């Protein structure tokens, strides 16, 4: 935490990027330094995610792969973390993967962005059920749900980064 607190703003923001790819989020979190510990950093992050403009949320969403996509090579920190978070999908059968692909397409057609869910510790079947349930949300409510999921993922990733 000391190195993060002492880094110049650009370096600190780049360090945070794998946790949340919103430039506005990173700038706001960096501006709140110094943080005494991870808990304080996470406590500062959550309200920033909640207050992001939708364009800033979309910037963050662009860094997230579709649930069920299986990238061959995880070359970035974000991709490695996404693979680990989606580990419950790794051994899913073809039918579930096909249903996830269809659900992702339906979700993107309905809401105009990738289906974002904190996948850590969840099975493919559970993630599919959540996706199917969320297809019934109205767009305004879904924006709120996405912000909550983004905040949860960001908390997990901040813990990975600073542990």
PDB file of C-alpha atoms in Angstrom:
ATOM      1  CA  UNK A   1       0.000   0.000   0.000  1.00  0.00           C
ATOM      2  CA  UNK A   2       2.892   2.363   0.722  1.00  0.00           C
ATOM      3  CA  UNK A   3       4.219   2.043  -2.830  1.00  0.00           C
ATOM      4  CA  UNK A   4       0.744   2.792  -4.238  1.00  0.00           C
ATOM      5  CA  UNK A   5       0.292   5.777  -1.925  1.00  0.00           C
ATOM      6  CA  UNK A   6       3.727   7.149  -2.846  1.00  0.00           C
ATOM      7  CA  UNK A   7       3.505   6.586  -6.624  1.00  0.00           C
ATOM      8  CA  UNK A   8       2.824   9.445  -9.003  1.00  0.00           C
ATOM      9  CA  UNK A   9      -0.815   9.671 -10.122  1.00  0.00           C
ATOM     10  CA  UNK A  10      -0.245   8.122 -13.554  1.00  0.00           C
ATOM     11  CA  UNK A  11       1.638   5.129 -12.147  1.00  0.00           C
ATOM     12  CA  UNK A  12      -0.931   4.607  -9.410  1.00  0.00           C
ATOM     13  CA  UNK A  13      -3.818   4.728 -11.913  1.00  0.00           C
ATOM     14  CA  UNK A  14      -2.053   2.221 -14.174  1.00  0.00           C
ATOM     15  CA  UNK A  15      -1.573  -0.089 -11.202  1.00  0.00           C
ATOM     16  CA  UNK A  16      -5.323   0.025 -10.519  1.00  0.00           C
ATOM     17  CA  UNK A  17      -6.386  -0.559 -14.138  1.00  0.00           C
ATOM     18  CA  UNK A  18      -6.679  -4.375 -13.881  1.00  0.00           C
ATOM     19  CA  UNK A  19      -9.107  -3.914 -10.973  1.00  0.00           C
ATOM     20  CA  UNK A  20     -11.490  -1.630 -12.877  1.00  0.00           C
ATOM     21  CA  UNK A  21     -10.815  -0.291 -16.354  1.00  0.00           C
ATOM     22  CA  UNK A  22     -12.711   2.967 -15.832  1.00  0.00           C
ATOM     23  CA  UNK A  23     -10.346   5.918 -16.120  1.00  0.00           C
ATOM     24  CA  UNK A  24     -12.685   8.057 -13.995  1.00  0.00           C
ATOM     25  CA  UNK A  25     -12.742   5.408 -11.248  1.00  0.00           C
ATOM     26  CA  UNK A  26      -8.953   5.174 -11.186  1.00  0.00           C
ATOM     27  CA  UNK A  27      -8.525   8.969 -11.085  1.00  0.00           C
ATOM     28  CA  UNK A  28     -11.005   9.315  -8.221  1.00  0.00           C
ATOM     29  CA  UNK A  29      -9.468   6.484  -6.211  1.00  0.00           C
ATOM     30  CA  UNK A  30      -5.952   7.815  -6.786  1.00  0.00           C
ATOM     31  CA  UNK A  31      -7.082  11.306  -5.749  1.00  0.00           C
ATOM     32  CA  UNK A  32      -8.249   9.876  -2.415  1.00  0.00           C
ATOM     33  CA  UNK A  33      -4.776   8.738  -1.369  1.00  0.00           C
ATOM     34  CA  UNK A  34      -3.212   8.018   1.010  1.00  0.00           C
ATOM     35  CA  UNK A  35      -5.029   4.896   2.200  1.00  0.00           C
ATOM     36  CA  UNK A  36      -3.914   3.329   5.464  1.00  0.00           C
ATOM     37  CA  UNK A  37      -4.885  -0.174   4.343  1.00  0.00           C
ATOM     38  CA  UNK A  38      -6.842  -2.284   1.872  1.00  0.00           C
ATOM     39  CA  UNK A  39     -10.108  -1.895   3.791  1.00  0.00           C
ATOM     40  CA  UNK A  40      -9.899   1.882   3.466  1.00  0.00           C
ATOM     41  CA  UNK A  41      -9.140   1.609  -0.243  1.00  0.00           C
ATOM     42  CA  UNK A  42     -12.113  -0.694  -0.816  1.00  0.00           C
ATOM     43  CA  UNK A  43     -14.357   1.584   1.242  1.00  0.00           C
ATOM     44  CA  UNK A  44     -13.326   4.473  -0.999  1.00  0.00           C
ATOM     45  CA  UNK A  45     -13.826   2.485  -4.202  1.00  0.00           C
ATOM     46  CA  UNK A  46     -17.446   1.407  -3.742  1.00  0.00           C
ATOM     47  CA  UNK A  47     -19.050   4.879  -3.806  1.00  0.00           C
ATOM     48  CA  UNK A  48     -16.902   5.849  -6.780  1.00  0.00           C
ATOM     49  CA  UNK A  49     -18.239   2.866  -8.758  1.00  0.00           C
ATOM     50  CA  UNK A  50     -21.790   3.751  -7.720  1.00  0.00           C
ATOM     51  CA  UNK A  51     -21.367   7.333  -8.959  1.00  0.00           C
ATOM     52  CA  UNK A  52     -19.689   6.564 -12.303  1.00  0.00           C
ATOM     53  CA  UNK A  53     -21.434   7.885 -15.377  1.00  0.00           C
ATOM     54  CA  UNK A  54     -22.842   5.161 -17.593  1.00  0.00           C
ATOM     55  CA  UNK A  55     -20.137   5.935 -20.186  1.00  0.00           C
ATOM     56  CA  UNK A  56     -17.502   5.284 -17.507  1.00  0.00           C
ATOM     57  CA  UNK A  57     -19.205   1.993 -16.597  1.00  0.00           C
ATOM     58  CA  UNK A  58     -19.185   1.021 -20.266  1.00  0.00           C
ATOM     59  CA  UNK A  59     -15.455   1.768 -20.398  1.00  0.00           C
ATOM     60  CA  UNK A  60     -14.976  -0.687 -17.518  1.00  0.00           C
ATOM     61  CA  UNK A  61     -17.269  -3.265 -19.147  1.00  0.00           C
ATOM     62  CA  UNK A  62     -15.146  -3.243 -22.301  1.00  0.00           C
ATOM     63  CA  UNK A  63     -12.356  -4.958 -20.343  1.00  0.00           C
ATOM     64  CA  UNK A  64     -14.570  -7.879 -19.274  1.00  0.00           C
ATOM     65  CA  UNK A  65     -14.938 -11.014 -21.407  1.00  0.00           C
ATOM     66  CA  UNK A  66     -18.280 -12.697 -21.919  1.00  0.00           C
ATOM     67  CA  UNK A  67     -19.154 -15.309 -19.333  1.00  0.00           C
ATOM     68  CA  UNK A  68     -18.253 -18.654 -20.849  1.00  0.00           C
ATOM     69  CA  UNK A  69     -15.730 -17.360 -23.373  1.00  0.00           C
ATOM     70  CA  UNK A  70     -12.554 -19.366 -23.156  1.00  0.00           C
ATOM     71  CA  UNK A  71      -9.581 -17.291 -24.218  1.00  0.00           C
ATOM     72  CA  UNK A  72      -6.664 -19.475 -25.249  1.00  0.00           C
ATOM     73  CA  UNK A  73      -4.000 -17.269 -23.719  1.00  0.00           C
ATOM     74  CA  UNK A  74      -4.311 -15.005 -20.717  1.00  0.00           C
ATOM     75  CA  UNK A  75      -1.637 -12.418 -21.395  1.00  0.00           C
ATOM     76  CA  UNK A  76      -2.912  -9.562 -19.249  1.00  0.00           C
ATOM     77  CA  UNK A  77      -3.641  -9.404 -15.560  1.00  0.00           C
ATOM     78  CA  UNK A  78      -7.315  -8.724 -16.331  1.00  0.00           C
ATOM     79  CA  UNK A  79      -7.554 -11.821 -18.530  1.00  0.00           C
ATOM     80  CA  UNK A  80      -5.817 -14.021 -15.957  1.00  0.00           C
ATOM     81  CA  UNK A  81      -8.097 -12.754 -13.213  1.00  0.00           C
ATOM     82  CA  UNK A  82     -11.190 -13.202 -15.403  1.00  0.00           C
ATOM     83  CA  UNK A  83     -10.196 -16.791 -16.144  1.00  0.00           C
ATOM     84  CA  UNK A  84      -9.791 -17.493 -12.442  1.00  0.00           C
ATOM     85  CA  UNK A  85     -13.078 -15.790 -11.602  1.00  0.00           C
ATOM     86  CA  UNK A  86     -14.844 -17.840 -14.261  1.00  0.00           C
ATOM     87  CA  UNK A  87     -13.256 -21.126 -13.185  1.00  0.00           C
ATOM     88  CA  UNK A  88     -16.733 -22.569 -12.540  1.00  0.00           C
ATOM     89  CA  UNK A  89     -17.391 -22.405 -16.279  1.00  0.00           C
ATOM     90  CA  UNK A  90     -14.206 -24.217 -17.295  1.00  0.00           C
ATOM     91  CA  UNK A  91     -15.686 -27.703 -17.061  1.00  0.00           C
ATOM     92  CA  UNK A  92     -19.234 -26.891 -18.153  1.00  0.00           C
ATOM     93  CA  UNK A  93     -20.813 -29.200 -20.697  1.00  0.00           C
ATOM     94  CA  UNK A  94     -21.552 -28.110 -24.238  1.00  0.00           C
ATOM     95  CA  UNK A  95     -25.248 -27.554 -23.614  1.00  0.00           C
ATOM     96  CA  UNK A  96     -24.590 -25.123 -20.772  1.00  0.00           C
ATOM     97  CA  UNK A  97     -21.900 -23.322 -22.765  1.00  0.00           C
ATOM     98  CA  UNK A  98     -24.275 -23.047 -25.736  1.00  0.00           C
ATOM     99  CA  UNK A  99     -27.020 -21.709 -23.458  1.00  0.00           C
ATOM    100  CA  UNK A 100     -24.558 -19.170 -22.008  1.00  0.00           C
ATOM    101  CA  UNK A 101     -23.573 -18.074 -25.520  1.00  0.00           C
ATOM    102  CA  UNK A 102     -27.232 -17.685 -26.490  1.00  0.00           C
ATOM    103  CA  UNK A 103     -27.964 -15.880 -23.235  1.00  0.00           C
ATOM    104  CA  UNK A 104     -25.002 -13.541 -23.707  1.00  0.00           C
ATOM    105  CA  UNK A 105     -26.286 -12.667 -27.190  1.00  0.00           C
ATOM    106  CA  UNK A 106     -29.817 -12.056 -25.903  1.00  0.00           C
ATOM    107  CA  UNK A 107     -28.502  -9.959 -23.029  1.00  0.00           C
ATOM    108  CA  UNK A 108     -26.296  -7.846 -25.290  1.00  0.00           C
ATOM    109  CA  UNK A 109     -29.165  -7.338 -27.736  1.00  0.00           C
ATOM    110  CA  UNK A 110     -31.456  -6.245 -24.898  1.00  0.00           C
ATOM    111  CA  UNK A 111     -29.061  -4.050 -22.899  1.00  0.00           C
ATOM    112  CA  UNK A 112     -26.295  -3.125 -25.365  1.00  0.00           C
ATOM    113  CA  UNK A 113     -23.375  -4.332 -23.259  1.00  0.00           C
ATOM    114  CA  UNK A 114     -21.701  -7.465 -21.954  1.00  0.00           C
ATOM    115  CA  UNK A 115     -23.426  -9.427 -19.174  1.00  0.00           C
ATOM    116  CA  UNK A 116     -21.374  -8.619 -16.083  1.00  0.00           C
ATOM    117  CA  UNK A 117     -21.589 -10.778 -12.987  1.00  0.00           C
ATOM    118  CA  UNK A 118     -19.183 -11.490 -10.171  1.00  0.00           C
ATOM    119  CA  UNK A 119     -18.502 -15.064 -11.267  1.00  0.00           C
ATOM    120  CA  UNK A 120     -16.047 -16.019  -8.544  1.00  0.00           C
ATOM    121  CA  UNK A 121     -17.088 -19.265  -6.845  1.00  0.00           C
ATOM    122  CA  UNK A 122     -20.146 -19.781  -9.063  1.00  0.00           C
ATOM    123  CA  UNK A 123     -20.889 -22.681 -11.386  1.00  0.00           C
ATOM    124  CA  UNK A 124     -21.763 -22.306 -15.041  1.00  0.00           C
ATOM    125  CA  UNK A 125     -25.322 -23.376 -14.291  1.00  0.00           C
ATOM    126  CA  UNK A 126     -25.639 -20.729 -11.580  1.00  0.00           C
ATOM    127  CA  UNK A 127     -24.240 -18.028 -13.865  1.00  0.00           C
ATOM    128  CA  UNK A 128     -26.679 -19.070 -16.580  1.00  0.00           C
ATOM    129  CA  UNK A 129     -29.594 -18.871 -14.151  1.00  0.00           C
ATOM    130  CA  UNK A 130     -28.557 -15.386 -13.038  1.00  0.00           C
ATOM    131  CA  UNK A 131     -28.248 -14.292 -16.667  1.00  0.00           C
ATOM    132  CA  UNK A 132     -31.713 -15.640 -17.512  1.00  0.00           C
ATOM    133  CA  UNK A 133     -33.242 -13.920 -14.483  1.00  0.00           C
ATOM    134  CA  UNK A 134     -31.595 -10.613 -15.329  1.00  0.00           C
ATOM    135  CA  UNK A 135     -32.976 -10.629 -18.862  1.00  0.00           C
ATOM    136  CA  UNK A 136     -36.316  -9.672 -17.270  1.00  0.00           C
ATOM    137  CA  UNK A 137     -34.879  -6.521 -15.675  1.00  0.00           C
ATOM    138  CA  UNK A 138     -35.772  -3.118 -17.040  1.00  0.00           C
ATOM    139  CA  UNK A 139     -32.716  -1.218 -18.304  1.00  0.00           C
ATOM    140  CA  UNK A 140     -32.562   1.229 -15.370  1.00  0.00           C
ATOM    141  CA  UNK A 141     -32.649  -1.567 -12.819  1.00  0.00           C
ATOM    142  CA  UNK A 142     -30.068  -3.539 -14.803  1.00  0.00           C
ATOM    143  CA  UNK A 143     -27.731  -0.527 -14.731  1.00  0.00           C
ATOM    144  CA  UNK A 144     -27.940  -0.618 -10.933  1.00  0.00           C
ATOM    145  CA  UNK A 145     -27.270  -4.371 -10.899  1.00  0.00           C
ATOM    146  CA  UNK A 146     -24.263  -3.933 -13.208  1.00  0.00           C
ATOM    147  CA  UNK A 147     -22.819  -1.241 -10.932  1.00  0.00           C
ATOM    148  CA  UNK A 148     -23.182  -3.618  -7.968  1.00  0.00           C
ATOM    149  CA  UNK A 149     -21.470  -6.439  -9.854  1.00  0.00           C
ATOM    150  CA  UNK A 150     -18.696  -4.105 -11.019  1.00  0.00           C
ATOM    151  CA  UNK A 151     -18.137  -2.966  -7.435  1.00  0.00           C
ATOM    152  CA  UNK A 152     -17.973  -6.595  -6.234  1.00  0.00           C
ATOM    153  CA  UNK A 153     -15.468  -7.568  -8.934  1.00  0.00           C
ATOM    154  CA  UNK A 154     -13.409  -4.475  -8.196  1.00  0.00           C
ATOM    155  CA  UNK A 155     -13.289  -5.347  -4.481  1.00  0.00           C
ATOM    156  CA  UNK A 156     -12.059  -8.861  -5.287  1.00  0.00           C
ATOM    157  CA  UNK A 157      -9.420  -7.547  -7.624  1.00  0.00           C
ATOM    158  CA  UNK A 158      -8.204  -4.876  -5.247  1.00  0.00           C
ATOM    159  CA  UNK A 159      -7.735  -7.619  -2.670  1.00  0.00           C
ATOM    160  CA  UNK A 160      -5.720  -9.639  -5.213  1.00  0.00           C
ATOM    161  CA  UNK A 161      -3.613  -6.639  -6.132  1.00  0.00           C
ATOM    162  CA  UNK A 162      -2.773  -5.626  -2.592  1.00  0.00           C
ATOM    163  CA  UNK A 163      -2.473  -9.025  -0.925  1.00  0.00           C
TER     164      UNK A 163
END
